[in-house]
């Protein structure tokens, strides 16, 4: 009887610990590993960053220059199951890292017009001053994007080696999984 009570107490503590860890990683903050070089020189491959999930938990109001993690599967709605499976607790049991979660910089907000012309980026007709990019863009086709309501436009800092909104279009706000804090 005493052993059963002790096992129950241990089991309850372990369950509470796992539930608390899930709550923190889904709603508060989460570590994320940078895969690839699309954010160089700002973030190097295999860097670990910590992102705040609080803006996503409440109402995220993006700001130009925010570094965000996004779900790149913009052609489908996100579910609570996605939020759960994207936590570090579950992702450590996956065989390989997901290539659906990207780290990018916010370049455009709802209502903005983004133009890429002669390998330069313009927001609402103003050329961006981007001292954070790795190198000037080369061989980027001219493009024009109008950012819809409740969406943002993101790009990697290593423009010549980045999959971003130029390829998949604007990102729904609910696909922003967190904002880099450190």
JSON list of C-alpha atoms in Angstrom, two decimals:
[
{"chain": "A", "resi": 1, "resn": "UNK", "atom": "CA", "xyz": [0.00, 0.00, 0.00]},
{"chain": "A", "resi": 2, "resn": "UNK", "atom": "CA", "xyz": [2.80, 2.39, 0.94]},
{"chain": "A", "resi": 3, "resn": "UNK", "atom": "CA", "xyz": [4.66, 1.57, -2.28]},
{"chain": "A", "resi": 4, "resn": "UNK", "atom": "CA", "xyz": [1.53, 2.23, -4.36]},
{"chain": "A", "resi": 5, "resn": "UNK", "atom": "CA", "xyz": [1.10, 5.67, -2.74]},
{"chain": "A", "resi": 6, "resn": "UNK", "atom": "CA", "xyz": [4.75, 6.48, -3.37]},
{"chain": "A", "resi": 7, "resn": "UNK", "atom": "CA", "xyz": [4.50, 5.39, -7.03]},
{"chain": "A", "resi": 8, "resn": "UNK", "atom": "CA", "xyz": [1.33, 7.45, -7.41]},
{"chain": "A", "resi": 9, "resn": "UNK", "atom": "CA", "xyz": [3.09, 10.50, -5.94]},
{"chain": "A", "resi": 10, "resn": "UNK", "atom": "CA", "xyz": [6.06, 10.05, -8.29]},
{"chain": "A", "resi": 11, "resn": "UNK", "atom": "CA", "xyz": [3.77, 9.50, -11.28]},
{"chain": "A", "resi": 12, "resn": "UNK", "atom": "CA", "xyz": [1.80, 12.64, -10.42]},
{"chain": "A", "resi": 13, "resn": "UNK", "atom": "CA", "xyz": [5.00, 14.67, -10.14]},
{"chain": "A", "resi": 14, "resn": "UNK", "atom": "CA", "xyz": [6.28, 13.40, -13.49]},
{"chain": "A", "resi": 15, "resn": "UNK", "atom": "CA", "xyz": [2.93, 14.07, -15.16]},
{"chain": "A", "resi": 16, "resn": "UNK", "atom": "CA", "xyz": [2.80, 17.60, -13.71]},
{"chain": "A", "resi": 17, "resn": "UNK", "atom": "CA", "xyz": [6.38, 18.27, -14.86]},
{"chain": "A", "resi": 18, "resn": "UNK", "atom": "CA", "xyz": [5.63, 17.16, -18.43]},
{"chain": "A", "resi": 19, "resn": "UNK", "atom": "CA", "xyz": [2.37, 19.13, -18.52]},
{"chain": "A", "resi": 20, "resn": "UNK", "atom": "CA", "xyz": [4.15, 22.24, -17.21]},
{"chain": "A", "resi": 21, "resn": "UNK", "atom": "CA", "xyz": [6.96, 21.88, -19.78]},
{"chain": "A", "resi": 22, "resn": "UNK", "atom": "CA", "xyz": [4.39, 21.55, -22.58]},
{"chain": "A", "resi": 23, "resn": "UNK", "atom": "CA", "xyz": [2.50, 24.60, -21.35]},
{"chain": "A", "resi": 24, "resn": "UNK", "atom": "CA", "xyz": [5.70, 26.70, -21.25]},
{"chain": "A", "resi": 25, "resn": "UNK", "atom": "CA", "xyz": [6.88, 25.59, -24.73]},
{"chain": "A", "resi": 26, "resn": "UNK", "atom": "CA", "xyz": [3.46, 26.06, -26.37]},
{"chain": "A", "resi": 27, "resn": "UNK", "atom": "CA", "xyz": [2.42, 29.35, -24.75]},
{"chain": "A", "resi": 28, "resn": "UNK", "atom": "CA", "xyz": [5.45, 31.13, -23.22]},
{"chain": "A", "resi": 29, "resn": "UNK", "atom": "CA", "xyz": [8.84, 30.52, -24.87]},
{"chain": "A", "resi": 30, "resn": "UNK", "atom": "CA", "xyz": [10.74, 27.88, -26.72]},
{"chain": "A", "resi": 31, "resn": "UNK", "atom": "CA", "xyz": [14.30, 27.21, -27.84]},
{"chain": "A", "resi": 32, "resn": "UNK", "atom": "CA", "xyz": [14.75, 26.84, -31.60]},
{"chain": "A", "resi": 33, "resn": "UNK", "atom": "CA", "xyz": [17.76, 25.63, -33.53]},
{"chain": "A", "resi": 34, "resn": "UNK", "atom": "CA", "xyz": [18.68, 27.56, -36.66]},
{"chain": "A", "resi": 35, "resn": "UNK", "atom": "CA", "xyz": [18.94, 25.16, -39.58]},
{"chain": "A", "resi": 36, "resn": "UNK", "atom": "CA", "xyz": [20.68, 26.35, -42.72]},
{"chain": "A", "resi": 37, "resn": "UNK", "atom": "CA", "xyz": [22.35, 29.61, -43.63]},
{"chain": "A", "resi": 38, "resn": "UNK", "atom": "CA", "xyz": [19.39, 31.74, -44.74]},
{"chain": "A", "resi": 39, "resn": "UNK", "atom": "CA", "xyz": [19.78, 34.17, -41.82]},
{"chain": "A", "resi": 40, "resn": "UNK", "atom": "CA", "xyz": [23.55, 34.69, -42.06]},
{"chain": "A", "resi": 41, "resn": "UNK", "atom": "CA", "xyz": [25.30, 36.82, -40.93]},
{"chain": "A", "resi": 42, "resn": "UNK", "atom": "CA", "xyz": [22.75, 37.59, -38.18]},
{"chain": "A", "resi": 43, "resn": "UNK", "atom": "CA", "xyz": [22.25, 33.95, -37.17]},
{"chain": "A", "resi": 44, "resn": "UNK", "atom": "CA", "xyz": [24.64, 31.12, -37.98]},
{"chain": "A", "resi": 45, "resn": "UNK", "atom": "CA", "xyz": [23.66, 27.51, -38.73]},
{"chain": "A", "resi": 46, "resn": "UNK", "atom": "CA", "xyz": [23.12, 25.47, -35.55]},
{"chain": "A", "resi": 47, "resn": "UNK", "atom": "CA", "xyz": [22.74, 28.58, -33.36]},
{"chain": "A", "resi": 48, "resn": "UNK", "atom": "CA", "xyz": [20.12, 28.20, -30.69]},
{"chain": "A", "resi": 49, "resn": "UNK", "atom": "CA", "xyz": [17.72, 31.08, -30.27]},
{"chain": "A", "resi": 50, "resn": "UNK", "atom": "CA", "xyz": [14.90, 31.57, -27.83]},
{"chain": "A", "resi": 51, "resn": "UNK", "atom": "CA", "xyz": [11.58, 32.83, -29.05]},
{"chain": "A", "resi": 52, "resn": "UNK", "atom": "CA", "xyz": [8.74, 34.34, -27.12]},
{"chain": "A", "resi": 53, "resn": "UNK", "atom": "CA", "xyz": [5.44, 32.59, -27.75]},
{"chain": "A", "resi": 54, "resn": "UNK", "atom": "CA", "xyz": [3.51, 35.21, -25.78]},
{"chain": "A", "resi": 55, "resn": "UNK", "atom": "CA", "xyz": [2.77, 37.37, -28.83]},
{"chain": "A", "resi": 56, "resn": "UNK", "atom": "CA", "xyz": [1.27, 34.31, -30.56]},
{"chain": "A", "resi": 57, "resn": "UNK", "atom": "CA", "xyz": [-0.64, 33.31, -27.45]},
{"chain": "A", "resi": 58, "resn": "UNK", "atom": "CA", "xyz": [-2.22, 36.74, -27.29]},
{"chain": "A", "resi": 59, "resn": "UNK", "atom": "CA", "xyz": [-2.36, 39.03, -30.31]},
{"chain": "A", "resi": 60, "resn": "UNK", "atom": "CA", "xyz": [0.81, 39.35, -32.34]},
{"chain": "A", "resi": 61, "resn": "UNK", "atom": "CA", "xyz": [1.40, 42.80, -33.76]},
{"chain": "A", "resi": 62, "resn": "UNK", "atom": "CA", "xyz": [4.41, 42.37, -36.02]},
{"chain": "A", "resi": 63, "resn": "UNK", "atom": "CA", "xyz": [7.07, 45.03, -36.34]},
{"chain": "A", "resi": 64, "resn": "UNK", "atom": "CA", "xyz": [9.43, 45.62, -39.22]},
{"chain": "A", "resi": 65, "resn": "UNK", "atom": "CA", "xyz": [12.76, 43.95, -38.42]},
{"chain": "A", "resi": 66, "resn": "UNK", "atom": "CA", "xyz": [11.38, 41.34, -36.00]},
{"chain": "A", "resi": 67, "resn": "UNK", "atom": "CA", "xyz": [13.09, 37.97, -36.36]},
{"chain": "A", "resi": 68, "resn": "UNK", "atom": "CA", "xyz": [10.35, 35.38, -36.27]},
{"chain": "A", "resi": 69, "resn": "UNK", "atom": "CA", "xyz": [9.93, 31.66, -36.62]},
{"chain": "A", "resi": 70, "resn": "UNK", "atom": "CA", "xyz": [7.19, 30.71, -39.03]},
{"chain": "A", "resi": 71, "resn": "UNK", "atom": "CA", "xyz": [5.37, 27.65, -40.28]},
{"chain": "A", "resi": 72, "resn": "UNK", "atom": "CA", "xyz": [6.07, 27.76, -44.02]},
{"chain": "A", "resi": 73, "resn": "UNK", "atom": "CA", "xyz": [3.07, 25.58, -44.87]},
{"chain": "A", "resi": 74, "resn": "UNK", "atom": "CA", "xyz": [0.98, 28.63, -45.74]},
{"chain": "A", "resi": 75, "resn": "UNK", "atom": "CA", "xyz": [-1.43, 26.68, -47.93]},
{"chain": "A", "resi": 76, "resn": "UNK", "atom": "CA", "xyz": [-3.07, 25.04, -44.91]},
{"chain": "A", "resi": 77, "resn": "UNK", "atom": "CA", "xyz": [-4.48, 26.15, -41.58]},
{"chain": "A", "resi": 78, "resn": "UNK", "atom": "CA", "xyz": [-2.50, 25.56, -38.40]},
{"chain": "A", "resi": 79, "resn": "UNK", "atom": "CA", "xyz": [-4.04, 23.40, -35.70]},
{"chain": "A", "resi": 80, "resn": "UNK", "atom": "CA", "xyz": [-3.45, 22.79, -31.99]},
{"chain": "A", "resi": 81, "resn": "UNK", "atom": "CA", "xyz": [-1.89, 19.49, -33.03]},
{"chain": "A", "resi": 82, "resn": "UNK", "atom": "CA", "xyz": [0.74, 21.45, -34.99]},
{"chain": "A", "resi": 83, "resn": "UNK", "atom": "CA", "xyz": [1.47, 23.58, -31.90]},
{"chain": "A", "resi": 84, "resn": "UNK", "atom": "CA", "xyz": [1.90, 20.47, -29.81]},
{"chain": "A", "resi": 85, "resn": "UNK", "atom": "CA", "xyz": [4.07, 18.60, -32.32]},
{"chain": "A", "resi": 86, "resn": "UNK", "atom": "CA", "xyz": [6.33, 21.65, -32.85]},
{"chain": "A", "resi": 87, "resn": "UNK", "atom": "CA", "xyz": [7.33, 21.77, -29.17]},
{"chain": "A", "resi": 88, "resn": "UNK", "atom": "CA", "xyz": [10.88, 20.67, -28.30]},
{"chain": "A", "resi": 89, "resn": "UNK", "atom": "CA", "xyz": [9.47, 17.90, -26.11]},
{"chain": "A", "resi": 90, "resn": "UNK", "atom": "CA", "xyz": [7.84, 16.19, -29.11]},
{"chain": "A", "resi": 91, "resn": "UNK", "atom": "CA", "xyz": [10.38, 17.23, -31.74]},
{"chain": "A", "resi": 92, "resn": "UNK", "atom": "CA", "xyz": [13.19, 15.43, -29.90]},
{"chain": "A", "resi": 93, "resn": "UNK", "atom": "CA", "xyz": [11.40, 12.17, -30.72]},
{"chain": "A", "resi": 94, "resn": "UNK", "atom": "CA", "xyz": [11.18, 12.96, -34.44]},
{"chain": "A", "resi": 95, "resn": "UNK", "atom": "CA", "xyz": [13.73, 11.22, -36.62]},
{"chain": "A", "resi": 96, "resn": "UNK", "atom": "CA", "xyz": [14.78, 14.43, -38.32]},
{"chain": "A", "resi": 97, "resn": "UNK", "atom": "CA", "xyz": [14.16, 18.15, -38.00]},
{"chain": "A", "resi": 98, "resn": "UNK", "atom": "CA", "xyz": [11.14, 19.62, -39.71]},
{"chain": "A", "resi": 99, "resn": "UNK", "atom": "CA", "xyz": [11.91, 21.79, -42.71]},
{"chain": "A", "resi": 100, "resn": "UNK", "atom": "CA", "xyz": [8.55, 23.52, -42.35]},
{"chain": "A", "resi": 101, "resn": "UNK", "atom": "CA", "xyz": [9.69, 25.83, -39.54]},
{"chain": "A", "resi": 102, "resn": "UNK", "atom": "CA", "xyz": [11.78, 28.75, -40.82]},
{"chain": "A", "resi": 103, "resn": "UNK", "atom": "CA", "xyz": [13.57, 31.63, -39.09]},
{"chain": "A", "resi": 104, "resn": "UNK", "atom": "CA", "xyz": [13.12, 34.91, -41.03]},
{"chain": "A", "resi": 105, "resn": "UNK", "atom": "CA", "xyz": [13.00, 38.70, -40.68]},
{"chain": "A", "resi": 106, "resn": "UNK", "atom": "CA", "xyz": [9.75, 40.71, -41.05]},
{"chain": "A", "resi": 107, "resn": "UNK", "atom": "CA", "xyz": [10.07, 42.99, -44.09]},
{"chain": "A", "resi": 108, "resn": "UNK", "atom": "CA", "xyz": [6.43, 43.94, -44.76]},
{"chain": "A", "resi": 109, "resn": "UNK", "atom": "CA", "xyz": [3.26, 44.45, -42.73]},
{"chain": "A", "resi": 110, "resn": "UNK", "atom": "CA", "xyz": [-0.42, 44.21, -43.70]},
{"chain": "A", "resi": 111, "resn": "UNK", "atom": "CA", "xyz": [-1.22, 46.82, -46.36]},
{"chain": "A", "resi": 112, "resn": "UNK", "atom": "CA", "xyz": [2.42, 47.32, -47.38]},
{"chain": "A", "resi": 113, "resn": "UNK", "atom": "CA", "xyz": [3.60, 47.02, -50.96]},
{"chain": "A", "resi": 114, "resn": "UNK", "atom": "CA", "xyz": [6.90, 45.21, -51.41]},
{"chain": "A", "resi": 115, "resn": "UNK", "atom": "CA", "xyz": [8.76, 45.62, -54.68]},
{"chain": "A", "resi": 116, "resn": "UNK", "atom": "CA", "xyz": [11.93, 43.91, -55.73]},
{"chain": "A", "resi": 117, "resn": "UNK", "atom": "CA", "xyz": [13.50, 45.82, -58.56]},
{"chain": "A", "resi": 118, "resn": "UNK", "atom": "CA", "xyz": [17.05, 45.58, -59.89]},
{"chain": "A", "resi": 119, "resn": "UNK", "atom": "CA", "xyz": [17.99, 43.34, -56.92]},
{"chain": "A", "resi": 120, "resn": "UNK", "atom": "CA", "xyz": [16.83, 45.96, -54.39]},
{"chain": "A", "resi": 121, "resn": "UNK", "atom": "CA", "xyz": [13.92, 45.73, -51.94]},
{"chain": "A", "resi": 122, "resn": "UNK", "atom": "CA", "xyz": [11.41, 48.59, -51.64]},
{"chain": "A", "resi": 123, "resn": "UNK", "atom": "CA", "xyz": [8.63, 48.93, -49.07]},
{"chain": "A", "resi": 124, "resn": "UNK", "atom": "CA", "xyz": [5.89, 51.38, -50.04]},
{"chain": "A", "resi": 125, "resn": "UNK", "atom": "CA", "xyz": [8.18, 52.94, -52.64]},
{"chain": "A", "resi": 126, "resn": "UNK", "atom": "CA", "xyz": [11.13, 53.49, -50.25]},
{"chain": "A", "resi": 127, "resn": "UNK", "atom": "CA", "xyz": [14.32, 51.51, -50.76]},
{"chain": "A", "resi": 128, "resn": "UNK", "atom": "CA", "xyz": [15.16, 49.56, -47.62]},
{"chain": "A", "resi": 129, "resn": "UNK", "atom": "CA", "xyz": [18.40, 50.26, -45.79]},
{"chain": "A", "resi": 130, "resn": "UNK", "atom": "CA", "xyz": [19.43, 46.76, -44.82]},
{"chain": "A", "resi": 131, "resn": "UNK", "atom": "CA", "xyz": [22.75, 46.76, -43.00]},
{"chain": "A", "resi": 132, "resn": "UNK", "atom": "CA", "xyz": [21.97, 43.28, -41.67]},
{"chain": "A", "resi": 133, "resn": "UNK", "atom": "CA", "xyz": [22.02, 41.41, -45.00]},
{"chain": "A", "resi": 134, "resn": "UNK", "atom": "CA", "xyz": [24.95, 39.18, -45.89]},
{"chain": "A", "resi": 135, "resn": "UNK", "atom": "CA", "xyz": [25.47, 40.45, -49.43]},
{"chain": "A", "resi": 136, "resn": "UNK", "atom": "CA", "xyz": [23.61, 42.22, -52.18]},
{"chain": "A", "resi": 137, "resn": "UNK", "atom": "CA", "xyz": [20.99, 40.15, -53.98]},
{"chain": "A", "resi": 138, "resn": "UNK", "atom": "CA", "xyz": [21.96, 38.84, -57.39]},
{"chain": "A", "resi": 139, "resn": "UNK", "atom": "CA", "xyz": [19.81, 37.40, -60.14]},
{"chain": "A", "resi": 140, "resn": "UNK", "atom": "CA", "xyz": [16.56, 38.06, -58.27]},
{"chain": "A", "resi": 141, "resn": "UNK", "atom": "CA", "xyz": [13.65, 38.58, -60.65]},
{"chain": "A", "resi": 142, "resn": "UNK", "atom": "CA", "xyz": [11.68, 41.80, -60.28]},
{"chain": "A", "resi": 143, "resn": "UNK", "atom": "CA", "xyz": [8.52, 41.22, -58.27]},
{"chain": "A", "resi": 144, "resn": "UNK", "atom": "CA", "xyz": [5.61, 43.10, -56.71]},
{"chain": "A", "resi": 145, "resn": "UNK", "atom": "CA", "xyz": [3.71, 41.99, -53.60]},
{"chain": "A", "resi": 146, "resn": "UNK", "atom": "CA", "xyz": [0.79, 43.62, -51.77]},
{"chain": "A", "resi": 147, "resn": "UNK", "atom": "CA", "xyz": [0.54, 42.25, -48.24]},
{"chain": "A", "resi": 148, "resn": "UNK", "atom": "CA", "xyz": [-3.04, 41.27, -47.31]},
{"chain": "A", "resi": 149, "resn": "UNK", "atom": "CA", "xyz": [-4.66, 41.97, -43.95]},
{"chain": "A", "resi": 150, "resn": "UNK", "atom": "CA", "xyz": [-3.46, 39.63, -41.16]},
{"chain": "A", "resi": 151, "resn": "UNK", "atom": "CA", "xyz": [-0.36, 38.61, -43.10]},
{"chain": "A", "resi": 152, "resn": "UNK", "atom": "CA", "xyz": [3.31, 39.61, -43.18]},
{"chain": "A", "resi": 153, "resn": "UNK", "atom": "CA", "xyz": [6.17, 39.41, -45.68]},
{"chain": "A", "resi": 154, "resn": "UNK", "atom": "CA", "xyz": [9.42, 37.80, -44.51]},
{"chain": "A", "resi": 155, "resn": "UNK", "atom": "CA", "xyz": [12.88, 37.38, -45.99]},
{"chain": "A", "resi": 156, "resn": "UNK", "atom": "CA", "xyz": [16.13, 35.80, -44.88]},
{"chain": "A", "resi": 157, "resn": "UNK", "atom": "CA", "xyz": [19.18, 37.99, -44.30]},
{"chain": "A", "resi": 158, "resn": "UNK", "atom": "CA", "xyz": [21.19, 35.83, -46.71]},
{"chain": "A", "resi": 159, "resn": "UNK", "atom": "CA", "xyz": [19.02, 36.81, -49.68]},
{"chain": "A", "resi": 160, "resn": "UNK", "atom": "CA", "xyz": [20.90, 34.70, -52.21]},
{"chain": "A", "resi": 161, "resn": "UNK", "atom": "CA", "xyz": [20.39, 31.55, -50.13]},
{"chain": "A", "resi": 162, "resn": "UNK", "atom": "CA", "xyz": [16.95, 31.93, -48.59]},
{"chain": "A", "resi": 163, "resn": "UNK", "atom": "CA", "xyz": [13.54, 30.44, -49.16]},
{"chain": "A", "resi": 164, "resn": "UNK", "atom": "CA", "xyz": [11.06, 33.05, -47.98]},
{"chain": "A", "resi": 165, "resn": "UNK", "atom": "CA", "xyz": [8.02, 35.11, -48.98]},
{"chain": "A", "resi": 166, "resn": "UNK", "atom": "CA", "xyz": [9.49, 35.64, -52.43]},
{"chain": "A", "resi": 167, "resn": "UNK", "atom": "CA", "xyz": [8.78, 31.95, -52.98]},
{"chain": "A", "resi": 168, "resn": "UNK", "atom": "CA", "xyz": [5.75, 31.11, -50.83]},
{"chain": "A", "resi": 169, "resn": "UNK", "atom": "CA", "xyz": [4.04, 34.51, -50.61]},
{"chain": "A", "resi": 170, "resn": "UNK", "atom": "CA", "xyz": [2.93, 36.38, -47.54]},
{"chain": "A", "resi": 171, "resn": "UNK", "atom": "CA", "xyz": [2.67, 34.58, -44.21]},
{"chain": "A", "resi": 172, "resn": "UNK", "atom": "CA", "xyz": [-0.60, 34.45, -42.24]},
{"chain": "A", "resi": 173, "resn": "UNK", "atom": "CA", "xyz": [-0.13, 35.93, -38.76]},
{"chain": "A", "resi": 174, "resn": "UNK", "atom": "CA", "xyz": [-1.29, 32.65, -37.20]},
{"chain": "A", "resi": 175, "resn": "UNK", "atom": "CA", "xyz": [1.70, 30.94, -38.88]},
{"chain": "A", "resi": 176, "resn": "UNK", "atom": "CA", "xyz": [4.10, 33.10, -36.85]},
{"chain": "A", "resi": 177, "resn": "UNK", "atom": "CA", "xyz": [5.16, 30.71, -34.11]},
{"chain": "A", "resi": 178, "resn": "UNK", "atom": "CA", "xyz": [7.25, 33.10, -32.07]},
{"chain": "A", "resi": 179, "resn": "UNK", "atom": "CA", "xyz": [9.44, 36.21, -31.98]},
{"chain": "A", "resi": 180, "resn": "UNK", "atom": "CA", "xyz": [13.18, 36.02, -31.24]},
{"chain": "A", "resi": 181, "resn": "UNK", "atom": "CA", "xyz": [14.05, 37.38, -27.80]},
{"chain": "A", "resi": 182, "resn": "UNK", "atom": "CA", "xyz": [17.69, 36.21, -27.45]}
]
